[in-house]
CSV table of N, CA and C in Angstrom, one decimal:
chain,number,residue,atom,x,y,z
T,8,MET,N,0.9,-1.1,-0.1
T,8,MET,CA,0.0,-0.1,0.0
T,8,MET,C,0.7,1.5,0.2
T,9,ASN,N,0.3,2.2,-0.5
T,9,ASN,CA,1.2,3.4,-0.6
T,9,ASN,C,1.1,4.4,0.6
T,10,ASN,N,1.6,5.7,0.9
T,10,ASN,CA,1.3,6.2,1.8
T,10,ASN,C,0.0,7.0,1.8
T,11,ALA,N,-0.5,7.2,0.9
T,11,ALA,CA,-2.0,8.1,0.9
T,11,ALA,C,-3.0,6.9,1.4
T,12,GLN,N,-3.0,5.8,0.8
T,12,GLN,CA,-3.9,4.8,1.0
T,12,GLN,C,-3.9,4.4,2.3
T,13,THR,N,-2.7,4.3,2.9
T,13,THR,CA,-2.3,4.0,4.5
T,13,THR,C,-3.1,5.1,5.5
T,14,SER,N,-2.8,6.2,5.0
T,14,SER,CA,-3.0,7.4,5.6
T,14,SER,C,-4.6,7.4,5.8
T,15,LEU,N,-5.3,7.3,4.7
T,15,LEU,CA,-6.7,7.1,4.8
T,15,LEU,C,-7.4,6.1,5.5
T,16,LEU,N,-6.7,4.9,5.3
T,16,LEU,CA,-7.4,3.6,5.9
T,16,LEU,C,-7.3,3.7,7.5
T,17,GLY,N,-6.3,4.6,7.8
T,17,GLY,CA,-6.1,4.5,9.3
T,17,GLY,C,-6.7,5.6,10.0
T,18,LYS,N,-7.7,6.4,9.4
T,18,LYS,CA,-8.6,7.2,9.9
T,18,LYS,C,-10.2,6.7,9.8
T,19,GLN,N,-10.1,5.5,9.1
T,19,GLN,CA,-11.7,5.1,9.0
T,19,GLN,C,-12.5,4.6,10.1
T,20,ARG,N,-11.6,4.3,11.1
T,20,ARG,CA,-12.3,3.9,12.2
T,20,ARG,C,-13.1,4.8,12.5
T,21,TRP,N,-14.3,4.2,13.5
T,21,TRP,CA,-15.4,5.4,14.4
T,21,TRP,C,-14.5,5.5,15.8
T,22,LYS,N,-14.8,7.0,15.9
T,22,LYS,CA,-14.4,7.6,17.4
T,22,LYS,C,-15.5,7.2,18.2
T,23,LEU,N,-15.0,7.0,19.4
T,23,LEU,CA,-16.3,6.6,20.5
T,23,LEU,C,-17.4,7.9,20.4
T,24,TRP,N,-17.4,9.1,20.2
T,24,TRP,CA,-18.4,9.8,20.3
T,24,TRP,C,-19.2,9.9,19.0
T,25,GLU,N,-18.8,9.2,17.9
T,25,GLU,CA,-19.8,9.3,16.7
T,25,GLU,C,-20.7,8.3,17.0
T,26,PRO,N,-20.8,7.1,17.5
T,26,PRO,CA,-22.0,6.4,17.6
T,26,PRO,C,-23.1,7.0,18.6
T,27,LEU,N,-22.5,7.8,19.5
T,27,LEU,CA,-23.1,8.2,20.7
T,27,LEU,C,-23.7,9.6,19.9
T,28,PHE,N,-23.3,10.2,18.9
T,28,PHE,CA,-23.8,11.3,18.5
T,28,PHE,C,-24.9,11.0,17.7
T,29,TRP,N,-24.8,9.8,16.7
T,29,TRP,CA,-26.0,9.6,16.1
T,29,TRP,C,-27.2,9.0,17.0
T,30,LEU,N,-26.5,8.1,17.9
T,30,LEU,CA,-28.0,7.8,18.6
T,30,LEU,C,-28.8,8.8,19.2
T,31,VAL,N,-27.8,9.8,19.7
T,31,VAL,CA,-28.8,11.0,20.3
T,31,VAL,C,-29.6,11.9,19.3
T,32,ALA,N,-28.9,12.0,18.1
T,32,ALA,CA,-29.4,12.8,16.9
T,32,ALA,C,-30.8,12.0,16.4
T,33,LEU,N,-30.5,10.5,16.5
T,33,LEU,CA,-31.9,9.9,16.2
T,33,LEU,C,-32.9,9.7,16.9
T,34,ALA,N,-32.6,9.7,18.3
T,34,ALA,CA,-33.5,9.6,19.7
T,34,ALA,C,-34.2,11.0,19.9
T,35,LEU,N,-33.5,12.1,19.6
T,35,LEU,CA,-34.1,13.4,19.9
T,35,LEU,C,-35.4,13.7,19.4
T,36,PRO,N,-35.9,13.2,18.2
T,36,PRO,CA,-37.4,13.6,17.7
T,36,PRO,C,-38.4,12.5,18.7
T,37,LEU,N,-37.8,11.5,19.1
T,37,LEU,CA,-38.8,10.6,19.8
T,37,LEU,C,-38.5,11.3,21.3
T,38,VAL,N,-38.1,11.6,22.0
T,38,VAL,CA,-37.5,12.2,23.3
T,38,VAL,C,-38.5,13.6,23.2
T,39,LEU,N,-38.1,14.2,22.2
T,39,LEU,CA,-38.9,15.6,22.2
T,39,LEU,C,-39.9,15.6,21.2
T,40,GLY,N,-41.0,14.8,21.3
T,40,GLY,CA,-42.0,14.7,20.5
T,40,GLY,C,-42.8,15.9,20.1
T,41,GLY,N,-43.2,16.9,21.0
T,41,GLY,CA,-43.9,18.0,20.7
T,41,GLY,C,-42.8,19.0,20.2
T,42,HIS,N,-41.6,18.7,20.1
T,42,HIS,CA,-40.9,19.8,19.3
T,42,HIS,C,-40.0,19.3,18.0
T,43,SER,N,-40.7,17.7,17.7
T,43,SER,CA,-39.9,17.4,16.6
T,43,SER,C,-40.2,18.1,15.5
T,44,LEU,N,-41.0,18.9,15.1
T,44,LEU,CA,-41.0,19.9,14.0
T,44,LEU,C,-39.8,20.8,13.7
T,45,ILE,N,-39.4,21.4,15.0
T,45,ILE,CA,-38.5,22.2,15.2
T,45,ILE,C,-36.9,21.3,15.1
T,46,VAL,N,-36.8,20.3,15.6
T,46,VAL,CA,-35.9,19.4,15.4
T,46,VAL,C,-35.3,19.2,14.0
T,47,ASN,N,-36.4,19.0,13.5
T,47,ASN,CA,-36.6,18.6,11.5
T,47,ASN,C,-36.3,19.7,11.2
T,48,GLU,N,-36.5,21.1,11.4
T,48,GLU,CA,-35.9,22.1,10.6
T,48,GLU,C,-34.6,22.6,10.9
T,49,ILE,N,-34.2,22.4,12.2
T,49,ILE,CA,-32.7,22.4,12.6
T,49,ILE,C,-31.8,21.6,11.8
T,50,ALA,N,-32.3,20.2,11.8
T,50,ALA,CA,-31.5,19.2,10.9
T,50,ALA,C,-31.3,19.8,9.5
T,51,ILE,N,-32.5,20.4,9.0
T,51,ILE,CA,-32.2,20.9,7.5
T,51,ILE,C,-31.4,21.8,7.2
């Protein structure tokens, strides 16, 4: 493998905070049911 490929493949692993961020982002409309439209507008 060349240096560029090694460098890119080394950074593809997920960090600890990334799955936590997505879980919170996906659970937010469920937790804040009354404010789900506001969360949707912010996400867009």
